[in-house]
């Protein structure tokens, strides 16, 4: 028995002493990959101000810089944020300095926080609820290379005469698998922002029950700074307190897809809103739906665009951008036949339903063969394709017509300094609305069909039709 124990100690003890050093080397490589990934993002850069790799633990400070954040500071210099990294090497991990992980086996435990001086400053200017760092990210790489993530913000308030921010805490967790697919979820119970304008008026927004899910295939990261992925966001309620506008049960999904063969990006999104109330208009909408997509967006164009804006000359003016950006659009973006599509724009009110769909694209193959100059945008028109369909219940059309006529009459009466009388205004609106709708029908702008009005516009090869009839164009 003693021989067995002695043998195990002889074998295991050296491993426990040697393996952490190897894990430390692996951890340093992962940290270098992290900086390289940040550097690949547009307007971001990252470099290690310091990194000390030890046998059982390592520490470092990563300086992250962000360019071109207009309005955030008065300086044109990049915004810099140093963050502290604390790593404990495996194979035996104790969940050092974090409640996210407990005893286990793995390559390393990582904790990311603000530097002490920045933490102290924020703790001083914010009203923070809870103990520990204001922000903390914890990560653990297991023995297979999978990384688990957990980050959080403590609840805090920030109050000045001009700005008030209340955040009821934030929790996020995720993982990066061996296939380098990132999966991340987050939750934010409530955030409220109130700001005072220079004129003294207040604008206040409150969002409740925010949740999000993100997935990204980092292994397929493209040099155009995009990767295939999907995001899902839900918001229980969003309220503009100043204008008394309330959104309820919002749900948003978006997906990015890369076509490696044609080197294009497609973006598909869908927004659903259960209810919308606009008090000023006495308007209530429900079942709001927007399906929006951008298809066949050239990744070669994106790469060239980023290179163009990376370091423009100091004297770059409108003519410069028209020349160089115009050529990029003409030679690299449009030949891929990009499409802007609204498959569904719909909502319901007490007066009825509205539906629309739209397509805007360009015949890229034909355009590429033509001799079109970037100095002549009208030269693109023969290659453009446009399609619009709308349907609106008649009662809803009457309501919209009443709003339009009312605004026109009020503006005219105000110009004439005429005294508003509610009954007289209502009678004028009621009298004029039928003639407005009749005029639109007689001129062919809308078509009456059973219980709704419809509008159809088609444009292709320089020719347009309105509700099936040829439509003259001003060009």
Short mmCIF file of C-alpha atoms in Angstrom, two decimals:
data_model
loop_
_atom_site.label_atom_id
_atom_site.label_comp_id
_atom_site.label_asym_id
_atom_site.label_seq_id
_atom_site.Cartn_x
_atom_site.Cartn_y
_atom_site.Cartn_z
CA UNK A 1 0.00 0.00 0.00
CA UNK A 2 2.83 2.34 0.91
CA UNK A 3 4.50 1.55 -2.41
CA UNK A 4 1.30 2.42 -4.27
CA UNK A 5 0.91 5.70 -2.39
CA UNK A 6 4.58 6.49 -2.94
CA UNK A 7 4.25 5.75 -6.64
CA UNK A 8 1.12 7.93 -6.96
CA UNK A 9 2.84 10.79 -5.16
CA UNK A 10 5.90 10.33 -7.36
CA UNK A 11 3.77 10.55 -10.50
CA UNK A 12 0.95 12.93 -9.54
CA UNK A 13 2.83 15.52 -7.48
CA UNK A 14 5.23 16.47 -10.29
CA UNK A 15 2.28 16.68 -12.67
CA UNK A 16 0.46 19.05 -10.32
CA UNK A 17 3.57 21.18 -10.18
CA UNK A 18 4.44 21.07 -13.89
CA UNK A 19 0.96 21.29 -15.45
CA UNK A 20 0.14 24.78 -14.09
CA UNK A 21 3.16 26.15 -15.94
CA UNK A 22 1.93 24.59 -19.18
CA UNK A 23 -1.58 25.90 -18.47
CA UNK A 24 -0.05 29.34 -17.92
CA UNK A 25 1.51 29.20 -21.38
CA UNK A 26 -1.87 28.19 -22.85
CA UNK A 27 -3.59 30.99 -20.94
CA UNK A 28 -1.10 33.56 -22.27
CA UNK A 29 -1.75 32.39 -25.82
CA UNK A 30 -5.51 32.76 -25.24
CA UNK A 31 -4.96 36.30 -23.94
CA UNK A 32 -2.88 37.16 -27.01
CA UNK A 33 -5.67 35.79 -29.21
CA UNK A 34 -8.12 38.03 -27.31
CA UNK A 35 -6.08 41.15 -28.10
CA UNK A 36 -5.72 40.07 -31.75
CA UNK A 37 -9.50 39.60 -32.01
CA UNK A 38 -10.18 43.10 -30.61
CA UNK A 39 -7.62 44.55 -33.02
CA UNK A 40 -9.52 42.99 -35.93
CA UNK A 41 -12.66 45.00 -35.10
CA UNK A 42 -13.28 48.32 -36.91
CA UNK A 43 -12.18 51.38 -34.85
CA UNK A 44 -10.87 49.16 -32.01
CA UNK A 45 -7.31 48.43 -30.96
CA UNK A 46 -5.84 46.55 -28.01
CA UNK A 47 -2.36 46.02 -26.65
CA UNK A 48 -0.97 44.55 -23.48
CA UNK A 49 0.50 47.28 -21.29
CA UNK A 50 1.83 44.54 -19.08
CA UNK A 51 1.58 40.76 -18.78
CA UNK A 52 3.34 38.75 -16.09
CA UNK A 53 3.10 35.00 -16.51
CA UNK A 54 3.76 33.07 -13.34
CA UNK A 55 3.76 29.37 -12.59
CA UNK A 56 0.43 29.24 -10.79
CA UNK A 57 -1.08 32.60 -11.74
CA UNK A 58 -0.67 35.45 -14.22
CA UNK A 59 -1.70 39.10 -14.27
CA UNK A 60 -1.92 41.71 -17.00
CA UNK A 61 -3.37 45.04 -18.08
CA UNK A 62 -4.96 45.26 -21.53
CA UNK A 63 -5.42 48.74 -23.00
CA UNK A 64 -8.47 48.90 -25.28
CA UNK A 65 -8.86 51.97 -27.53
CA UNK A 66 -11.87 53.07 -29.54
CA UNK A 67 -11.67 55.63 -32.37
CA UNK A 68 -14.30 57.93 -33.84
CA UNK A 69 -16.82 58.12 -31.00
CA UNK A 70 -18.43 61.41 -31.94
CA UNK A 71 -19.92 63.41 -29.10
CA UNK A 72 -18.55 61.21 -26.33
CA UNK A 73 -15.61 63.48 -25.59
CA UNK A 74 -14.42 66.91 -26.67
CA UNK A 75 -11.13 65.42 -27.86
CA UNK A 76 -10.38 63.85 -31.22
CA UNK A 77 -8.06 61.38 -29.50
CA UNK A 78 -9.17 57.72 -29.13
CA UNK A 79 -11.06 56.76 -25.98
CA UNK A 80 -8.85 54.42 -23.94
CA UNK A 81 -9.91 51.96 -21.26
CA UNK A 82 -7.36 49.78 -19.43
CA UNK A 83 -8.79 46.59 -17.88
CA UNK A 84 -7.13 44.24 -15.39
CA UNK A 85 -6.77 40.49 -16.05
CA UNK A 86 -6.18 38.02 -13.20
CA UNK A 87 -5.61 34.35 -14.11
CA UNK A 88 -5.15 31.26 -11.98
CA UNK A 89 -3.75 28.24 -13.82
CA UNK A 90 -5.14 24.70 -13.59
CA UNK A 91 -5.54 21.82 -13.55
CA UNK A 92 -7.13 22.28 -10.09
CA UNK A 93 -9.24 25.46 -9.94
CA UNK A 94 -10.89 26.95 -6.87
CA UNK A 95 -13.02 29.66 -8.47
CA UNK A 96 -10.56 32.35 -7.37
CA UNK A 97 -12.06 35.80 -6.59
CA UNK A 98 -15.41 35.10 -8.23
CA UNK A 99 -18.75 33.56 -7.32
CA UNK A 100 -19.32 32.40 -10.91
CA UNK A 101 -17.29 29.18 -10.55
CA UNK A 102 -16.43 26.78 -7.73
CA UNK A 103 -13.93 23.95 -7.28
CA UNK A 104 -13.19 22.14 -10.53
CA UNK A 105 -10.66 21.08 -13.14
CA UNK A 106 -9.61 23.23 -16.06
CA UNK A 107 -6.95 25.18 -17.92
CA UNK A 108 -7.43 28.50 -16.13
CA UNK A 109 -9.80 30.78 -14.26
CA UNK A 110 -9.93 34.39 -15.45
CA UNK A 111 -11.28 37.51 -13.80
CA UNK A 112 -11.51 40.82 -15.70
CA UNK A 113 -12.21 44.07 -13.83
CA UNK A 114 -11.51 47.77 -14.12
CA UNK A 115 -8.22 49.03 -12.74
CA UNK A 116 -8.35 49.92 -9.05
CA UNK A 117 -8.12 53.68 -9.66
CA UNK A 118 -10.95 53.60 -12.20
CA UNK A 119 -13.04 51.37 -9.94
CA UNK A 120 -12.51 53.79 -7.03
CA UNK A 121 -13.51 56.75 -9.22
CA UNK A 122 -16.75 55.10 -10.40
CA UNK A 123 -17.62 53.92 -6.92
CA UNK A 124 -17.26 57.58 -5.86
CA UNK A 125 -19.41 59.16 -8.62
CA UNK A 126 -22.05 56.40 -8.75
CA UNK A 127 -24.45 55.15 -6.12
CA UNK A 128 -23.62 51.44 -6.26
CA UNK A 129 -25.78 48.78 -4.62
CA UNK A 130 -23.91 45.65 -3.54
CA UNK A 131 -20.37 44.55 -2.74
CA UNK A 132 -17.48 43.82 -5.06
CA UNK A 133 -16.30 45.32 -8.36
CA UNK A 134 -18.82 47.42 -10.27
CA UNK A 135 -18.17 45.29 -13.36
CA UNK A 136 -16.70 41.81 -13.41
CA UNK A 137 -16.20 39.20 -16.10
CA UNK A 138 -15.25 35.68 -15.06
CA UNK A 139 -14.18 32.92 -17.46
CA UNK A 140 -13.00 29.33 -17.10
CA UNK A 141 -11.35 27.18 -19.74
CA UNK A 142 -11.88 23.50 -19.06
CA UNK A 143 -9.44 20.74 -19.93
CA UNK A 144 -10.99 20.30 -23.39
CA UNK A 145 -10.54 23.97 -24.36
CA UNK A 146 -14.18 25.02 -23.91
CA UNK A 147 -14.56 28.44 -22.26
CA UNK A 148 -17.46 29.34 -19.96
CA UNK A 149 -18.22 33.05 -19.40
CA UNK A 150 -20.10 35.00 -16.77
CA UNK A 151 -20.24 38.77 -16.39
CA UNK A 152 -22.30 41.22 -14.38
CA UNK A 153 -22.81 44.86 -13.46
CA UNK A 154 -23.89 45.75 -9.95
CA UNK A 155 -27.04 47.90 -9.74
CA UNK A 156 -26.15 51.59 -9.77
CA UNK A 157 -27.49 55.11 -10.15
CA UNK A 158 -25.87 58.17 -11.67
CA UNK A 159 -27.47 61.55 -10.99
CA UNK A 160 -26.55 65.07 -12.08
CA UNK A 161 -28.68 68.09 -12.93
CA UNK A 162 -28.48 67.25 -16.63
CA UNK A 163 -28.52 63.45 -16.61
CA UNK A 164 -29.94 60.61 -14.55
CA UNK A 165 -29.27 56.90 -15.20
CA UNK A 166 -30.68 54.02 -13.15
CA UNK A 167 -29.57 50.46 -13.91
CA UNK A 168 -31.06 47.58 -11.90
CA UNK A 169 -28.09 45.28 -12.40
CA UNK A 170 -27.01 43.14 -15.32
CA UNK A 171 -26.24 39.42 -15.64
CA UNK A 172 -24.74 37.62 -18.62
CA UNK A 173 -23.39 34.15 -19.26
CA UNK A 174 -22.16 32.18 -22.21
CA UNK A 175 -19.60 29.83 -23.66
CA UNK A 176 -17.12 29.47 -26.51
CA UNK A 177 -16.97 25.87 -27.74
CA UNK A 178 -14.21 23.97 -29.47
CA UNK A 179 -15.77 25.01 -32.80
CA UNK A 180 -15.26 28.66 -31.65
CA UNK A 181 -18.99 29.29 -31.64
CA UNK A 182 -19.93 31.95 -29.10
CA UNK A 183 -23.27 31.64 -27.30
CA UNK A 184 -24.19 34.41 -24.86
CA UNK A 185 -27.35 35.37 -22.96
CA UNK A 186 -28.04 38.42 -20.80
CA UNK A 187 -30.75 39.95 -18.68
CA UNK A 188 -31.40 43.50 -17.48
CA UNK A 189 -34.43 44.04 -15.22
CA UNK A 190 -34.73 47.80 -15.78
CA UNK A 191 -32.87 50.81 -17.11
CA UNK A 192 -34.09 54.40 -16.91
CA UNK A 193 -32.45 57.40 -18.57
CA UNK A 194 -33.53 61.00 -18.08
CA UNK A 195 -31.72 63.87 -19.78
CA UNK A 196 -32.24 67.63 -19.80
CA UNK A 197 -31.84 69.54 -23.06
CA UNK A 198 -30.14 72.93 -23.31
CA UNK A 199 -33.61 74.49 -23.54
CA UNK A 200 -34.54 72.95 -20.21
CA UNK A 201 -36.95 70.28 -21.44
CA UNK A 202 -36.61 66.72 -20.16
CA UNK A 203 -36.52 63.48 -22.14
CA UNK A 204 -36.98 60.24 -20.19
CA UNK A 205 -36.98 56.60 -21.29
CA UNK A 206 -37.60 53.47 -19.24
CA UNK A 207 -37.08 49.93 -20.49
CA UNK A 208 -38.07 46.87 -18.44
CA UNK A 209 -37.42 43.14 -18.68
CA UNK A 210 -34.64 43.24 -21.27
CA UNK A 211 -33.30 39.87 -22.39
CA UNK A 212 -30.93 38.95 -25.21
CA UNK A 213 -29.37 35.89 -26.80
CA UNK A 214 -26.34 36.07 -29.07
CA UNK A 215 -24.60 33.42 -31.13
CA UNK A 216 -21.63 33.97 -33.43
CA UNK A 217 -19.43 31.57 -35.39
CA UNK A 218 -16.04 33.09 -34.59
CA UNK A 219 -14.24 30.43 -36.62
CA UNK A 220 -15.91 31.89 -39.72
CA UNK A 221 -14.89 35.46 -38.90
CA UNK A 222 -14.43 37.31 -42.20
CA UNK A 223 -11.75 39.91 -42.87
CA UNK A 224 -14.61 42.33 -43.60
CA UNK A 225 -15.17 42.35 -39.80
CA UNK A 226 -18.33 40.20 -39.84
CA UNK A 227 -19.19 36.66 -38.79
CA UNK A 228 -22.27 34.47 -39.24
CA UNK A 229 -24.49 34.74 -36.20
CA UNK A 230 -27.85 35.47 -34.69
CA UNK A 231 -29.22 37.81 -32.03
CA UNK A 232 -32.59 37.71 -30.25
CA UNK A 233 -33.72 40.63 -28.06
CA UNK A 234 -36.93 40.95 -26.08
CA UNK A 235 -38.19 43.94 -24.08
CA UNK A 236 -41.19 43.73 -21.80
CA UNK A 237 -41.93 47.43 -22.12
CA UNK A 238 -40.26 50.57 -23.47
CA UNK A 239 -41.71 53.93 -22.46
CA UNK A 240 -40.95 57.44 -23.62
CA UNK A 241 -42.23 59.16 -20.49
CA UNK A 242 -41.99 62.65 -21.99
CA UNK A 243 -44.05 61.96 -25.12
CA UNK A 244 -46.22 59.28 -23.46
CA UNK A 245 -45.33 56.64 -26.04
CA UNK A 246 -45.37 53.05 -24.77
CA UNK A 247 -44.20 49.87 -26.54
CA UNK A 248 -45.11 46.52 -25.00
CA UNK A 249 -43.92 42.97 -25.66
CA UNK A 250 -41.17 43.79 -28.15
CA UNK A 251 -39.31 40.92 -29.79
CA UNK A 252 -36.46 41.35 -32.28
CA UNK A 253 -34.50 38.69 -34.17
CA UNK A 254 -31.64 39.24 -36.61
CA UNK A 255 -29.35 36.85 -38.43
CA UNK A 256 -26.21 37.37 -40.49
CA UNK A 257 -25.30 34.84 -43.18
CA UNK A 258 -22.16 34.69 -45.30
CA UNK A 259 -22.16 33.26 -48.83
CA UNK A 260 -18.53 32.16 -49.19
CA UNK A 261 -18.94 31.31 -52.88
CA UNK A 262 -20.17 34.75 -53.93
CA UNK A 263 -18.41 36.58 -51.05
CA UNK A 264 -21.58 38.34 -49.92
CA UNK A 265 -23.35 39.02 -46.64
CA UNK A 266 -27.09 38.76 -46.03
CA UNK A 267 -28.83 40.26 -43.01
CA UNK A 268 -32.36 39.18 -42.09
CA UNK A 269 -34.39 40.69 -39.26
CA UNK A 270 -37.88 40.60 -37.79
CA UNK A 271 -39.41 42.97 -35.25
CA UNK A 272 -42.70 42.22 -33.50
CA UNK A 273 -44.45 44.60 -31.07
CA UNK A 274 -47.48 43.42 -29.16
CA UNK A 275 -48.90 46.89 -28.52
CA UNK A 276 -48.05 50.56 -29.10
CA UNK A 277 -49.82 53.51 -27.50
CA UNK A 278 -49.23 57.12 -28.59
CA UNK A 279 -51.19 59.30 -26.21
CA UNK A 280 -50.82 62.55 -28.19
CA UNK A 281 -52.48 60.97 -31.24
CA UNK A 282 -54.91 58.90 -29.19
CA UNK A 283 -53.58 56.00 -31.22
CA UNK A 284 -53.37 52.35 -30.23
CA UNK A 285 -51.70 49.78 -32.46
CA UNK A 286 -51.22 46.05 -32.01
CA UNK A 287 -49.64 43.13 -33.83
CA UNK A 288 -46.93 45.35 -35.32
CA UNK A 289 -44.59 43.38 -37.57
CA UNK A 290 -41.57 44.40 -39.63
CA UNK A 291 -39.56 41.88 -41.64
CA UNK A 292 -36.52 43.67 -43.06
CA UNK A 293 -33.56 42.19 -44.90
CA UNK A 294 -30.43 43.26 -46.77
CA UNK A 295 -29.31 40.59 -49.22
CA UNK A 296 -26.15 40.02 -51.30
CA UNK A 297 -24.10 42.78 -49.69
CA UNK A 298 -20.58 42.62 -51.13
CA UNK A 299 -17.91 41.73 -48.53
CA UNK A 300 -15.20 42.95 -50.93
CA UNK A 301 -16.88 46.36 -50.78
CA UNK A 302 -16.85 46.30 -46.97
CA UNK A 303 -13.13 45.50 -46.89
CA UNK A 304 -12.33 48.29 -49.33
CA UNK A 305 -14.61 50.70 -47.46
CA UNK A 306 -12.86 50.08 -44.14
CA UNK A 307 -9.50 50.57 -45.82
CA UNK A 308 -10.70 53.84 -47.37
CA UNK A 309 -11.97 55.39 -44.11
CA UNK A 310 -9.08 54.08 -42.01
CA UNK A 311 -6.75 56.96 -42.85
CA UNK A 312 -8.33 59.59 -45.13
CA UNK A 313 -6.27 62.67 -46.05
CA UNK A 314 -6.69 65.72 -43.86
CA UNK A 315 -8.15 67.71 -46.77
CA UNK A 316 -10.76 65.07 -47.70
CA UNK A 317 -13.89 66.92 -48.85
CA UNK A 318 -17.18 66.07 -50.53
CA UNK A 319 -15.50 65.76 -53.92
CA UNK A 320 -12.93 63.33 -52.50
CA UNK A 321 -15.58 61.04 -51.02
CA UNK A 322 -17.74 61.24 -54.15
CA UNK A 323 -14.80 60.18 -56.26
CA UNK A 324 -13.39 57.33 -54.18
CA UNK A 325 -16.46 56.10 -52.32
CA UNK A 326 -18.59 56.50 -55.43
CA UNK A 327 -16.17 54.31 -57.40
CA UNK A 328 -16.26 51.66 -54.66
CA UNK A 329 -20.05 51.58 -54.69
CA UNK A 330 -20.17 51.39 -58.46
CA UNK A 331 -17.42 48.80 -58.94
CA UNK A 332 -17.70 46.56 -55.85
CA UNK A 333 -21.10 46.98 -54.14
CA UNK A 334 -23.68 47.25 -56.93
CA UNK A 335 -22.41 44.48 -59.27
CA UNK A 336 -23.40 41.93 -56.60
CA UNK A 337 -27.08 42.96 -57.10
CA UNK A 338 -27.74 43.91 -53.44
CA UNK A 339 -31.36 43.90 -52.29
CA UNK A 340 -33.28 45.84 -49.68
CA UNK A 341 -36.48 43.97 -48.84
CA UNK A 342 -39.40 44.60 -46.54
CA UNK A 343 -41.34 41.36 -46.74
CA UNK A 344 -43.86 42.54 -44.15
CA UNK A 345 -44.79 45.88 -42.63
CA UNK A 346 -48.09 45.44 -40.84
CA UNK A 347 -50.10 46.68 -37.88
CA UNK A 348 -53.67 46.64 -36.57
CA UNK A 349 -55.75 49.44 -35.03
CA UNK A 350 -59.36 49.70 -33.92
CA UNK A 351 -60.13 51.04 -37.41
CA UNK A 352 -58.53 48.19 -39.35
CA UNK A 353 -55.31 46.74 -40.69
CA UNK A 354 -52.38 47.97 -42.76
CA UNK A 355 -49.96 45.84 -44.81
CA UNK A 356 -47.05 46.70 -47.11
CA UNK A 357 -44.09 45.04 -48.78
CA UNK A 358 -41.19 46.56 -50.69
CA UNK A 359 -38.25 45.52 -52.85
CA UNK A 360 -35.36 47.71 -54.00
CA UNK A 361 -32.51 46.15 -55.96
CA UNK A 362 -30.29 46.70 -58.97
CA UNK A 363 -29.43 44.58 -61.99
CA UNK A 364 -25.78 44.24 -61.07
CA UNK A 365 -24.68 42.03 -63.95
CA UNK A 366 -26.06 44.46 -66.55
CA UNK A 367 -24.65 47.44 -64.65
CA UNK A 368 -21.18 45.91 -64.58
CA UNK A 369 -21.20 45.71 -68.40
CA UNK A 370 -22.37 49.32 -68.81
CA UNK A 371 -20.19 52.41 -68.89
CA UNK A 372 -21.71 54.27 -65.93
CA UNK A 373 -19.78 57.05 -64.20
CA UNK A 374 -19.83 57.60 -60.44
CA UNK A 375 -20.23 61.32 -61.23
CA UNK A 376 -23.62 60.63 -62.81
CA UNK A 377 -25.92 58.89 -60.26
CA UNK A 378 -28.86 59.16 -62.69
CA UNK A 379 -27.02 56.68 -64.90
CA UNK A 380 -28.00 53.97 -62.39
CA UNK A 381 -31.75 54.43 -62.94
CA UNK A 382 -32.10 52.10 -65.97
CA UNK A 383 -30.67 49.27 -63.85
CA UNK A 384 -32.77 49.81 -60.71
CA UNK A 385 -35.75 47.65 -59.77
CA UNK A 386 -38.43 48.86 -57.34
CA UNK A 387 -41.65 47.21 -56.21
CA UNK A 388 -44.18 48.41 -53.63
CA UNK A 389 -47.51 46.89 -52.55
CA UNK A 390 -49.78 48.32 -49.84
CA UNK A 391 -53.22 47.43 -48.53
CA UNK A 392 -55.22 49.44 -46.00
CA UNK A 393 -58.72 48.88 -44.65
CA UNK A 394 -61.06 51.69 -45.71
CA UNK A 395 -61.92 52.79 -42.17
CA UNK A 396 -58.21 53.11 -41.38
CA UNK A 397 -57.63 55.08 -44.59
CA UNK A 398 -60.38 57.48 -43.54
CA UNK A 399 -58.70 57.92 -40.15
CA UNK A 400 -55.33 58.74 -41.77
CA UNK A 401 -57.03 61.11 -44.21
CA UNK A 402 -58.70 62.89 -41.28
CA UNK A 403 -55.32 63.38 -39.57
CA UNK A 404 -53.83 64.78 -42.79
CA UNK A 405 -56.76 67.13 -43.47
CA UNK A 406 -56.90 68.29 -39.85
CA UNK A 407 -53.21 69.23 -39.88
CA UNK A 408 -53.63 71.10 -43.18
CA UNK A 409 -56.64 73.07 -41.93
CA UNK A 410 -55.00 73.90 -38.59
CA UNK A 411 -51.86 75.13 -40.37
CA UNK A 412 -53.94 77.29 -42.76
CA UNK A 413 -56.09 78.74 -39.96
CA UNK A 414 -53.00 79.50 -37.88
CA UNK A 415 -51.50 81.33 -40.85
CA UNK A 416 -54.73 83.36 -41.16
CA UNK A 417 -54.70 83.93 -37.35
CA UNK A 418 -58.15 82.44 -37.25
CA UNK A 419 -59.66 81.42 -33.92
CA UNK A 420 -60.02 77.64 -33.60
CA UNK A 421 -63.52 76.38 -32.82
CA UNK A 422 -63.56 72.61 -32.22
CA UNK A 423 -66.99 71.97 -33.71
CA UNK A 424 -66.22 74.08 -36.80
CA UNK A 425 -62.85 72.31 -37.28
CA UNK A 426 -64.43 68.86 -36.96
CA UNK A 427 -67.12 69.77 -39.51
CA UNK A 428 -64.50 71.06 -41.97
CA UNK A 429 -62.49 67.86 -41.64
CA UNK A 430 -65.57 65.68 -42.06
CA UNK A 431 -66.56 67.60 -45.19
CA UNK A 432 -63.15 67.49 -46.92
CA UNK A 433 -62.03 63.89 -46.24
CA UNK A 434 -64.33 62.19 -48.81
CA UNK A 435 -63.18 64.58 -51.55
CA UNK A 436 -59.52 63.86 -50.71
CA UNK A 437 -60.05 60.09 -51.04
CA UNK A 438 -62.12 60.54 -54.22
CA UNK A 439 -59.35 62.65 -55.73
CA UNK A 440 -56.72 59.96 -54.99
CA UNK A 441 -58.95 57.32 -56.61
CA UNK A 442 -59.79 59.42 -59.68
CA UNK A 443 -56.10 60.21 -60.30
CA UNK A 444 -55.22 56.54 -59.99
CA UNK A 445 -53.03 56.81 -56.87
CA UNK A 446 -55.14 54.25 -54.97
CA UNK A 447 -57.58 51.56 -56.04
CA UNK A 448 -60.75 50.62 -54.16
CA UNK A 449 -61.01 46.86 -53.65
CA UNK A 450 -63.84 45.38 -51.54
CA UNK A 451 -63.19 46.78 -48.02
CA UNK A 452 -59.74 48.21 -48.56
CA UNK A 453 -57.64 50.58 -50.64
CA UNK A 454 -54.58 49.30 -52.50
CA UNK A 455 -51.49 50.84 -54.03
CA UNK A 456 -49.00 49.14 -56.37
CA UNK A 457 -45.87 50.72 -57.88
CA UNK A 458 -43.46 48.85 -60.16
CA UNK A 459 -40.28 50.21 -61.72
CA UNK A 460 -37.80 48.34 -63.91
CA UNK A 461 -35.63 49.12 -66.96
CA UNK A 462 -36.51 52.81 -66.75
CA UNK A 463 -40.29 52.20 -66.96
CA UNK A 464 -42.83 52.58 -64.15
CA UNK A 465 -46.44 51.57 -63.58
CA UNK A 466 -48.89 52.80 -60.94
CA UNK A 467 -51.61 50.27 -60.13
CA UNK A 468 -50.98 48.57 -63.48
CA UNK A 469 -51.09 51.78 -65.55
CA UNK A 470 -48.05 53.45 -67.16
CA UNK A 471 -46.71 56.26 -64.98
CA UNK A 472 -44.80 59.21 -66.48
CA UNK A 473 -41.43 59.93 -64.87
CA UNK A 474 -39.66 63.28 -64.45
CA UNK A 475 -36.36 61.91 -65.81
#
